[in-house]
mmCIF file with all atom_site columns, C-alpha atoms in Angstrom:
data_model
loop_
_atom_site.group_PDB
_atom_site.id
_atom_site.type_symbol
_atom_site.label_atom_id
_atom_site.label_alt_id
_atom_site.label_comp_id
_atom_site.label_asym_id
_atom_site.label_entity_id
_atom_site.label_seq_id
_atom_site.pdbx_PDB_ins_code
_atom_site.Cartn_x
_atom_site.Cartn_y
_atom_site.Cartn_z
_atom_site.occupancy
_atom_site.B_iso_or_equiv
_atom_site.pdbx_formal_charge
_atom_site.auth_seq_id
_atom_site.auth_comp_id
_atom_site.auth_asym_id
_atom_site.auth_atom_id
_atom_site.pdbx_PDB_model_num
ATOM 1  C CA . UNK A 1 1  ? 0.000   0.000  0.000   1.00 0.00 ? 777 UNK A CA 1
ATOM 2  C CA . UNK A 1 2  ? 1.393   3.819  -0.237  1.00 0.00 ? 778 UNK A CA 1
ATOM 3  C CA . UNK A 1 3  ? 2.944   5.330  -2.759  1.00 0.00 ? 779 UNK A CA 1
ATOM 4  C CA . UNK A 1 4  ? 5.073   3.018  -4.951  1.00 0.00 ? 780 UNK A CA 1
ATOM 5  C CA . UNK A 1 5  ? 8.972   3.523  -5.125  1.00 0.00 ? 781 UNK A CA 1
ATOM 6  C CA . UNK A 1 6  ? 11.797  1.161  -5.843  1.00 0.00 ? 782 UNK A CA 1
ATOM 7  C CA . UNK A 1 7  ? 15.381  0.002  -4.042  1.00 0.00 ? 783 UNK A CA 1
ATOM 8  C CA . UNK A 1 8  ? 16.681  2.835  -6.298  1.00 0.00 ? 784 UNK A CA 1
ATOM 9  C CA . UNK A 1 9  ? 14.637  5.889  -4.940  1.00 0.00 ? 785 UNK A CA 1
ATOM 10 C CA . UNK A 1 10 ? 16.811  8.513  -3.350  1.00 0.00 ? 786 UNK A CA 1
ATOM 11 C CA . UNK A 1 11 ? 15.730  11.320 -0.585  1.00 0.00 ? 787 UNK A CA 1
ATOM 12 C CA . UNK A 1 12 ? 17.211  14.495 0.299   1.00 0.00 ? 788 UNK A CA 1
ATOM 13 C CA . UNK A 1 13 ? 15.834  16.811 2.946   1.00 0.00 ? 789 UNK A CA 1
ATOM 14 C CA . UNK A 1 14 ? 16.910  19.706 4.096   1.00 0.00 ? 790 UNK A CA 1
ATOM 15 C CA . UNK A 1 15 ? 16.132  21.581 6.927   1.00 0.00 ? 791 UNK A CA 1
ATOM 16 C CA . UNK A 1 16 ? 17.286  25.597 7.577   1.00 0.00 ? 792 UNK A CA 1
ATOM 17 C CA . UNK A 1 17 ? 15.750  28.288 9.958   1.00 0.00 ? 793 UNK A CA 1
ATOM 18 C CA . UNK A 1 18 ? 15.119  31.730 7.846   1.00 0.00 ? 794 UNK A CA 1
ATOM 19 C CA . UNK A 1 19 ? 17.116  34.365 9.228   1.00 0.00 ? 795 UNK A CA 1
ATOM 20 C CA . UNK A 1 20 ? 14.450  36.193 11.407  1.00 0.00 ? 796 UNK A CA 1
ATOM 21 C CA . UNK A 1 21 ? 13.838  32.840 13.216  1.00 0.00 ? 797 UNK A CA 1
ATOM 22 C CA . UNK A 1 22 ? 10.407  32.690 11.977  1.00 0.00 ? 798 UNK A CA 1
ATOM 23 C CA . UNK A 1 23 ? 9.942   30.221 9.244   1.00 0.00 ? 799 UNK A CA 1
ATOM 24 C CA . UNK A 1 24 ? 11.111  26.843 8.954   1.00 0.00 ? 800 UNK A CA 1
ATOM 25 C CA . UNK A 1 25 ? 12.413  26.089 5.086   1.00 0.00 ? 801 UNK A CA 1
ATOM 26 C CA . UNK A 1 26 ? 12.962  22.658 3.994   1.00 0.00 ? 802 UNK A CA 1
ATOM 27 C CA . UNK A 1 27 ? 13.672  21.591 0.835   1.00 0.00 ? 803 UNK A CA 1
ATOM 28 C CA . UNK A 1 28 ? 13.072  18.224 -0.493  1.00 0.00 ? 804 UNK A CA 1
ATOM 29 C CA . UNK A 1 29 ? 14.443  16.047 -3.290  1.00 0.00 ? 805 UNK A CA 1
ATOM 30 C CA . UNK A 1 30 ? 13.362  13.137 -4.473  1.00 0.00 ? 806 UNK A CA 1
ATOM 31 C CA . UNK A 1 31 ? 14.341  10.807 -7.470  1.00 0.00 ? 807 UNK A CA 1
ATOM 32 C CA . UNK A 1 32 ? 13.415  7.064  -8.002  1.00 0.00 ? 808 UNK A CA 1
ATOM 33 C CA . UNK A 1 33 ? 14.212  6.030  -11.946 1.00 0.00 ? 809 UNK A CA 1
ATOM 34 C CA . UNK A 1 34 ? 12.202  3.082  -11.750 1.00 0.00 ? 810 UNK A CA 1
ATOM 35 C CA . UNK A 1 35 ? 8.941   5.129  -10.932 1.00 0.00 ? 811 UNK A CA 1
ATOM 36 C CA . UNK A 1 36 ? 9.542   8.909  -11.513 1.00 0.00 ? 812 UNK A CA 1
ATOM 37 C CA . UNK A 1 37 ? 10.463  10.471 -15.486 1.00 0.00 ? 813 UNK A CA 1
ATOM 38 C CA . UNK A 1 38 ? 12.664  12.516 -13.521 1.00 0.00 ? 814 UNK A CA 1
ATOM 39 C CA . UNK A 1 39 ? 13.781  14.048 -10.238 1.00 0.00 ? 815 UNK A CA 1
ATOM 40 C CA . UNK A 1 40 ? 11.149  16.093 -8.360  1.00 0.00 ? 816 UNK A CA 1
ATOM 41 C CA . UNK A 1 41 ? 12.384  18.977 -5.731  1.00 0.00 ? 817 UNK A CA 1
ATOM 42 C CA . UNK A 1 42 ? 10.653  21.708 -4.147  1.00 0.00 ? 818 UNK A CA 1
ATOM 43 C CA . UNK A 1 43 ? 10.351  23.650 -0.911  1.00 0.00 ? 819 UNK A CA 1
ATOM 44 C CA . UNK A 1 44 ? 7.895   24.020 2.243   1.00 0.00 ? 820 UNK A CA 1
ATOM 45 C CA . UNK A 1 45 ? 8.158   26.917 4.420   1.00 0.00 ? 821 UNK A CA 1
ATOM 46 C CA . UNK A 1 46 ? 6.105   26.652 7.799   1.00 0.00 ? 822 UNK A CA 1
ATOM 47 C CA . UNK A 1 47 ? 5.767   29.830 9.718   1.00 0.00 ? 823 UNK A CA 1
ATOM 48 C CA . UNK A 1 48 ? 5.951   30.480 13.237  1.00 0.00 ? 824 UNK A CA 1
ATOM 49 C CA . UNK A 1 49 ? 2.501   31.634 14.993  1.00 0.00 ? 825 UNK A CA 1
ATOM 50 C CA . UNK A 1 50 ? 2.500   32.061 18.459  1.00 0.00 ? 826 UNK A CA 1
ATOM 51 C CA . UNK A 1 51 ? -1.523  32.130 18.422  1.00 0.00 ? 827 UNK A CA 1
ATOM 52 C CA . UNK A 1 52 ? -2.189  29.079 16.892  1.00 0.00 ? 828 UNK A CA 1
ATOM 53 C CA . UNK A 1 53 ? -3.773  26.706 19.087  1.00 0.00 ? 829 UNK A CA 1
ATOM 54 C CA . UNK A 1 54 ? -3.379  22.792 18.467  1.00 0.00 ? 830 UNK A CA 1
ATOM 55 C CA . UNK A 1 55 ? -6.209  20.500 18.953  1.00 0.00 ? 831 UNK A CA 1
ATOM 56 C CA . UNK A 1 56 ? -5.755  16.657 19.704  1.00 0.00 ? 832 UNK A CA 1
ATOM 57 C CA . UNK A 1 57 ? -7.907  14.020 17.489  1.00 0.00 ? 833 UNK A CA 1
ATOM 58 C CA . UNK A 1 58 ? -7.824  10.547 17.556  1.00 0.00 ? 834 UNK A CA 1
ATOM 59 C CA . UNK A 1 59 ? -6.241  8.954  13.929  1.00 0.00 ? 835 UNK A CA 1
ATOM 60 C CA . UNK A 1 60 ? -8.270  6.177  12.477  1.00 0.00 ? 836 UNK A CA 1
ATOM 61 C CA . UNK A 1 61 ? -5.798  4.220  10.605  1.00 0.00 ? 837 UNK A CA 1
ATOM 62 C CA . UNK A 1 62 ? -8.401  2.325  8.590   1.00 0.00 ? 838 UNK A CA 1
ATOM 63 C CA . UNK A 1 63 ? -10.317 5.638  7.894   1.00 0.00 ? 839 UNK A CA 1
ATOM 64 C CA . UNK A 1 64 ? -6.691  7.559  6.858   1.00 0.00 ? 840 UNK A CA 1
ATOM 65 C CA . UNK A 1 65 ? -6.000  4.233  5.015   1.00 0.00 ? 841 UNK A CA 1
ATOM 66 C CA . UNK A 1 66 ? -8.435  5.321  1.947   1.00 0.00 ? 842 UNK A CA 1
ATOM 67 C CA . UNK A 1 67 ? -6.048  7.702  1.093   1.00 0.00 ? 843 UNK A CA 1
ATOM 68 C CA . UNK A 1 68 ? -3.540  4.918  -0.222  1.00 0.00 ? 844 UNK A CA 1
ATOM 69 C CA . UNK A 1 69 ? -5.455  3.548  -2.753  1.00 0.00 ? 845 UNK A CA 1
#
């Protein structure tokens, strides 16, 4: 189940605070020959907020399981 990938796939990730300490930048890259036409890279930034409130949930693996197919 998941996303396919091979014995050949390859991950880089990189992880850097900006320079005002406020935003977390991390920069992925990703090949696998078998299953990609080529390479795919890009970058998240998260930002820091001090307001923003979490909330717990309980995870339902068979309901988050639908997602894999």
């Amino acid at each position: 189940q998941g996303v396919p990938s091979s014995p050949q796939k390859h991950t880089i990730e990189r992880y850097a605070l900006s320079d005002d300490g406020r935003r977390l930048i991390i920069d992925v890259f990703l090949e696998d020959p078998v299953y990609l036409a080529e390479p795919f890279s890009g970058t998240l930034e998260w930002q820091y907020s001090p307001t923003l409130s979490f909330h717990r949930y309980n995870c339902d693996p068979e309901i988050s399981s639908i997602f894999l197919e």
